[in-house]
Amino acid sequence: NGTLRQLFFRAVNGASGAPIVLKAYPGAKVTIQNSVQANPLATWSCSFIQFEGLEVSHLKSQGADIRESSDIE
């Protein structure tokens, strides 16, 4: 279990059929909790990234900042 303030990825790329997968360990609770910064989850110039089992909470404004990215799930 754990709490993160921000996840930021820049120029991180998987491939079709071989995405980069970021997920919580089985049975663990991972929370991205940020009431100060506007974007606790950001991907810039990325492709084929999957997020699984992450909870985003206590947002001040926005949730995800996805720029010039594709196939983000």
mmCIF file of N, CA and C in Angstrom:
data_model
loop_
_atom_site.group_PDB
_atom_site.id
_atom_site.type_symbol
_atom_site.label_atom_id
_atom_site.label_comp_id
_atom_site.label_asym_id
_atom_site.label_seq_id
_atom_site.Cartn_x
_atom_site.Cartn_y
_atom_site.Cartn_z
ATOM 1 N N ASN A 1 0.849 -1.175 0.000
ATOM 2 C CA ASN A 1 0.000 0.000 0.000
ATOM 3 C C ASN A 1 0.890 1.232 0.000
ATOM 4 N N GLY A 2 0.406 2.272 -0.646
ATOM 5 C CA GLY A 2 1.194 3.488 -0.660
ATOM 6 C C GLY A 2 0.443 4.631 -1.313
ATOM 7 N N THR A 3 0.944 5.839 -1.050
ATOM 8 C CA THR A 3 0.360 7.037 -1.617
ATOM 9 C C THR A 3 1.440 7.806 -2.362
ATOM 10 N N LEU A 4 1.133 8.179 -3.586
ATOM 11 C CA LEU A 4 2.045 8.966 -4.411
ATOM 12 C C LEU A 4 1.447 10.341 -4.600
ATOM 13 N N ARG A 5 2.288 11.342 -4.782
ATOM 14 C CA ARG A 5 1.795 12.687 -5.051
ATOM 15 C C ARG A 5 1.651 12.941 -6.548
ATOM 16 N N GLN A 6 2.519 12.329 -7.356
ATOM 17 C CA GLN A 6 2.456 12.579 -8.790
ATOM 18 C C GLN A 6 3.149 11.466 -9.564
ATOM 19 N N LEU A 7 2.595 11.149 -10.734
ATOM 20 C CA LEU A 7 3.245 10.280 -11.709
ATOM 21 C C LEU A 7 3.407 11.107 -12.981
ATOM 22 N N PHE A 8 4.626 11.203 -13.464
ATOM 23 C CA PHE A 8 4.893 11.995 -14.667
ATOM 24 C C PHE A 8 5.759 11.164 -15.609
ATOM 25 N N PHE A 9 5.316 11.045 -16.843
ATOM 26 C CA PHE A 9 6.062 10.306 -17.860
ATOM 27 C C PHE A 9 6.266 11.212 -19.064
ATOM 28 N N ARG A 10 7.487 11.236 -19.566
ATOM 29 C CA ARG A 10 7.792 12.016 -20.768
ATOM 30 C C ARG A 10 8.594 11.144 -21.722
ATOM 31 N N ALA A 11 8.104 11.039 -22.954
ATOM 32 C CA ALA A 11 8.780 10.267 -24.001
ATOM 33 C C ALA A 11 8.997 8.808 -23.574
ATOM 34 N N VAL A 12 7.961 8.215 -22.994
ATOM 35 C CA VAL A 12 7.982 6.806 -22.618
ATOM 36 C C VAL A 12 7.029 6.094 -23.570
ATOM 37 N N ASN A 13 7.534 5.086 -24.276
ATOM 38 C CA ASN A 13 6.728 4.461 -25.313
ATOM 39 C C ASN A 13 6.803 2.945 -25.271
ATOM 40 N N GLY A 14 5.620 2.336 -25.261
ATOM 41 C CA GLY A 14 5.523 0.900 -25.466
ATOM 42 C C GLY A 14 5.261 0.685 -26.940
ATOM 43 N N ALA A 15 4.620 -0.416 -27.268
ATOM 44 C CA ALA A 15 4.294 -0.711 -28.665
ATOM 45 C C ALA A 15 2.943 -1.413 -28.713
ATOM 46 N N SER A 16 2.326 -1.405 -29.863
ATOM 47 C CA SER A 16 1.073 -2.131 -30.038
ATOM 48 C C SER A 16 1.329 -3.604 -29.758
ATOM 49 N N GLY A 17 0.546 -4.183 -28.877
ATOM 50 C CA GLY A 17 0.760 -5.577 -28.507
ATOM 51 C C GLY A 17 1.791 -5.760 -27.403
ATOM 52 N N ALA A 18 2.514 -4.699 -27.052
ATOM 53 C CA ALA A 18 3.513 -4.760 -25.978
ATOM 54 C C ALA A 18 3.543 -3.422 -25.235
ATOM 55 N N PRO A 19 2.407 -3.063 -24.596
ATOM 56 C CA PRO A 19 2.360 -1.786 -23.892
ATOM 57 C C PRO A 19 3.178 -1.823 -22.606
ATOM 58 N N ILE A 20 3.511 -0.659 -22.121
ATOM 59 C CA ILE A 20 4.099 -0.537 -20.788
ATOM 60 C C ILE A 20 2.930 -0.539 -19.817
ATOM 61 N N VAL A 21 2.962 -1.428 -18.832
ATOM 62 C CA VAL A 21 1.855 -1.567 -17.884
ATOM 63 C C VAL A 21 2.353 -1.188 -16.500
ATOM 64 N N LEU A 22 1.693 -0.203 -15.907
ATOM 65 C CA LEU A 22 1.997 0.207 -14.543
ATOM 66 C C LEU A 22 0.795 -0.178 -13.699
ATOM 67 N N LYS A 23 0.993 -1.125 -12.759
ATOM 68 C CA LYS A 23 -0.141 -1.581 -11.964
ATOM 69 C C LYS A 23 0.269 -1.841 -10.524
ATOM 70 N N ALA A 24 -0.731 -1.814 -9.684
ATOM 71 C CA ALA A 24 -0.517 -2.096 -8.271
ATOM 72 C C ALA A 24 -0.195 -3.580 -8.093
ATOM 73 N N TYR A 25 0.631 -3.873 -7.135
ATOM 74 C CA TYR A 25 0.927 -5.254 -6.775
ATOM 75 C C TYR A 25 -0.373 -5.908 -6.306
ATOM 76 N N PRO A 26 -0.618 -7.165 -6.636
ATOM 77 C CA PRO A 26 -1.863 -7.821 -6.229
ATOM 78 C C PRO A 26 -2.123 -7.674 -4.726
ATOM 79 N N GLY A 27 -3.291 -7.165 -4.387
ATOM 80 C CA GLY A 27 -3.676 -6.973 -2.993
ATOM 81 C C GLY A 27 -3.273 -5.634 -2.409
ATOM 82 N N ALA A 28 -2.453 -4.868 -3.118
ATOM 83 C CA ALA A 28 -2.003 -3.567 -2.615
ATOM 84 C C ALA A 28 -2.933 -2.463 -3.102
ATOM 85 N N LYS A 29 -3.005 -1.400 -2.325
ATOM 86 C CA LYS A 29 -3.779 -0.227 -2.704
ATOM 87 C C LYS A 29 -2.802 0.914 -2.965
ATOM 88 N N VAL A 30 -2.794 1.417 -4.189
ATOM 89 C CA VAL A 30 -1.918 2.520 -4.560
ATOM 90 C C VAL A 30 -2.797 3.724 -4.888
ATOM 91 N N THR A 31 -2.555 4.821 -4.197
ATOM 92 C CA THR A 31 -3.351 6.028 -4.371
ATOM 93 C C THR A 31 -2.458 7.171 -4.827
ATOM 94 N N ILE A 32 -2.916 7.884 -5.844
ATOM 95 C CA ILE A 32 -2.272 9.130 -6.242
ATOM 96 C C ILE A 32 -3.146 10.218 -5.648
ATOM 97 N N GLN A 33 -2.629 10.862 -4.623
ATOM 98 C CA GLN A 33 -3.419 11.825 -3.862
ATOM 99 C C GLN A 33 -2.688 13.146 -3.852
ATOM 100 N N ASN A 34 -3.301 14.148 -4.482
ATOM 101 C CA ASN A 34 -2.613 15.418 -4.610
ATOM 102 C C ASN A 34 -3.624 16.544 -4.649
ATOM 103 N N SER A 35 -3.627 17.369 -3.638
ATOM 104 C CA SER A 35 -4.540 18.507 -3.604
ATOM 105 C C SER A 35 -3.825 19.815 -3.913
ATOM 106 N N VAL A 36 -2.528 19.754 -4.188
ATOM 107 C CA VAL A 36 -1.754 20.972 -4.436
ATOM 108 C C VAL A 36 -1.461 21.135 -5.915
ATOM 109 N N GLN A 37 -0.822 20.169 -6.536
ATOM 110 C CA GLN A 37 -0.481 20.267 -7.947
ATOM 111 C C GLN A 37 -1.708 19.978 -8.792
ATOM 112 N N ALA A 38 -1.795 20.647 -9.935
ATOM 113 C CA ALA A 38 -2.983 20.533 -10.777
ATOM 114 C C ALA A 38 -3.115 19.162 -11.430
ATOM 115 N N ASN A 39 -2.019 18.526 -11.772
ATOM 116 C CA ASN A 39 -2.084 17.277 -12.528
ATOM 117 C C ASN A 39 -1.271 16.184 -11.857
ATOM 118 N N PRO A 40 -1.891 15.351 -11.046
ATOM 119 C CA PRO A 40 -1.143 14.287 -10.387
ATOM 120 C C PRO A 40 -0.716 13.169 -11.319
ATOM 121 N N LEU A 41 -1.323 13.096 -12.508
ATOM 122 C CA LEU A 41 -0.951 12.074 -13.485
ATOM 123 C C LEU A 41 -0.724 12.765 -14.822
ATOM 124 N N ALA A 42 0.493 12.653 -15.369
ATOM 125 C CA ALA A 42 0.799 13.330 -16.627
ATOM 126 C C ALA A 42 1.604 12.426 -17.549
ATOM 127 N N THR A 43 1.226 12.432 -18.823
ATOM 128 C CA THR A 43 2.013 11.767 -19.860
ATOM 129 C C THR A 43 2.212 12.769 -20.989
ATOM 130 N N TRP A 44 3.450 13.017 -21.349
ATOM 131 C CA TRP A 44 3.786 13.938 -22.434
ATOM 132 C C TRP A 44 4.595 13.176 -23.469
ATOM 133 N N SER A 45 4.149 13.177 -24.693
ATOM 134 C CA SER A 45 4.845 12.515 -25.807
ATOM 135 C C SER A 45 5.058 11.026 -25.518
ATOM 136 N N CYS A 46 4.020 10.369 -25.085
ATOM 137 C CA CYS A 46 4.092 8.948 -24.737
ATOM 138 C C CYS A 46 3.099 8.143 -25.574
ATOM 139 N N SER A 47 3.301 6.842 -25.604
ATOM 140 C CA SER A 47 2.340 5.978 -26.291
ATOM 141 C C SER A 47 2.344 4.590 -25.666
ATOM 142 N N PHE A 48 1.197 3.946 -25.794
ATOM 143 C CA PHE A 48 0.998 2.563 -25.348
ATOM 144 C C PHE A 48 1.407 2.352 -23.887
ATOM 145 N N ILE A 49 0.735 3.096 -23.006
ATOM 146 C CA ILE A 49 0.918 2.935 -21.555
ATOM 147 C C ILE A 49 -0.430 2.592 -20.954
ATOM 148 N N GLN A 50 -0.448 1.607 -20.066
ATOM 149 C CA GLN A 50 -1.671 1.203 -19.378
ATOM 150 C C GLN A 50 -1.476 1.351 -17.874
ATOM 151 N N PHE A 51 -2.467 1.926 -17.216
ATOM 152 C CA PHE A 51 -2.470 2.065 -15.764
ATOM 153 C C PHE A 51 -3.562 1.150 -15.223
ATOM 154 N N GLU A 52 -3.224 0.316 -14.243
ATOM 155 C CA GLU A 52 -4.184 -0.632 -13.684
ATOM 156 C C GLU A 52 -4.116 -0.624 -12.159
ATOM 157 N N GLY A 53 -5.270 -0.563 -11.527
ATOM 158 C CA GLY A 53 -5.339 -0.683 -10.072
ATOM 159 C C GLY A 53 -4.842 0.521 -9.309
ATOM 160 N N LEU A 54 -4.836 1.696 -9.932
ATOM 161 C CA LEU A 54 -4.419 2.924 -9.250
ATOM 162 C C LEU A 54 -5.650 3.773 -8.970
ATOM 163 N N GLU A 55 -5.681 4.372 -7.816
ATOM 164 C CA GLU A 55 -6.795 5.249 -7.440
ATOM 165 C C GLU A 55 -6.286 6.681 -7.391
ATOM 166 N N VAL A 56 -7.024 7.599 -7.985
ATOM 167 C CA VAL A 56 -6.680 9.019 -7.944
ATOM 168 C C VAL A 56 -7.716 9.708 -7.075
ATOM 169 N N SER A 57 -7.252 10.464 -6.051
ATOM 170 C CA SER A 57 -8.207 11.099 -5.144
ATOM 171 C C SER A 57 -7.717 12.464 -4.670
ATOM 172 N N HIS A 58 -8.619 13.210 -4.048
ATOM 173 C CA HIS A 58 -8.363 14.530 -3.472
ATOM 174 C C HIS A 58 -7.754 15.487 -4.485
ATOM 175 N N LEU A 59 -8.392 15.609 -5.614
ATOM 176 C CA LEU A 59 -7.887 16.498 -6.657
ATOM 177 C C LEU A 59 -8.347 17.925 -6.415
ATOM 178 N N LYS A 60 -7.436 18.850 -6.652
ATOM 179 C CA LYS A 60 -7.781 20.261 -6.522
ATOM 180 C C LYS A 60 -8.505 20.743 -7.774
ATOM 181 N N SER A 61 -8.028 20.293 -8.942
ATOM 182 C CA SER A 61 -8.692 20.721 -10.178
ATOM 183 C C SER A 61 -8.747 19.580 -11.181
ATOM 184 N N GLN A 62 -7.684 19.346 -11.915
ATOM 185 C CA GLN A 62 -7.686 18.366 -13.002
ATOM 186 C C GLN A 62 -7.185 17.011 -12.526
ATOM 187 N N GLY A 63 -7.446 15.991 -13.352
ATOM 188 C CA GLY A 63 -6.991 14.646 -13.010
ATOM 189 C C GLY A 63 -5.751 14.246 -13.779
ATOM 190 N N ALA A 64 -5.836 14.204 -15.098
ATOM 191 C CA ALA A 64 -4.716 13.742 -15.918
ATOM 192 C C ALA A 64 -4.374 14.786 -16.973
ATOM 193 N N ASP A 65 -3.090 14.946 -17.209
ATOM 194 C CA ASP A 65 -2.588 15.850 -18.240
ATOM 195 C C ASP A 65 -1.932 14.974 -19.313
ATOM 196 N N ILE A 66 -2.642 14.728 -20.399
ATOM 197 C CA ILE A 66 -2.140 13.870 -21.457
ATOM 198 C C ILE A 66 -1.881 14.738 -22.683
ATOM 199 N N ARG A 67 -0.595 14.945 -23.004
ATOM 200 C CA ARG A 67 -0.204 15.820 -24.108
ATOM 201 C C ARG A 67 0.577 15.022 -25.155
ATOM 202 N N GLU A 68 0.213 15.237 -26.399
ATOM 203 C CA GLU A 68 0.932 14.623 -27.508
ATOM 204 C C GLU A 68 1.178 13.127 -27.254
ATOM 205 N N SER A 69 0.180 12.470 -26.697
ATOM 206 C CA SER A 69 0.277 11.050 -26.358
ATOM 207 C C SER A 69 -0.851 10.281 -27.019
ATOM 208 N N SER A 70 -0.639 8.994 -27.207
ATOM 209 C CA SER A 70 -1.678 8.161 -27.800
ATOM 210 C C SER A 70 -1.695 6.797 -27.125
ATOM 211 N N ASP A 71 -2.837 6.132 -27.196
ATOM 212 C CA ASP A 71 -3.015 4.795 -26.639
ATOM 213 C C ASP A 71 -2.656 4.729 -25.154
ATOM 214 N N ILE A 72 -3.163 5.696 -24.405
ATOM 215 C CA ILE A 72 -2.985 5.728 -22.949
ATOM 216 C C ILE A 72 -4.289 5.213 -22.343
ATOM 217 N N GLU A 73 -4.191 4.181 -21.516
ATOM 218 C CA GLU A 73 -5.402 3.598 -20.904
ATOM 219 C C GLU A 73 -5.266 3.584 -19.404
#
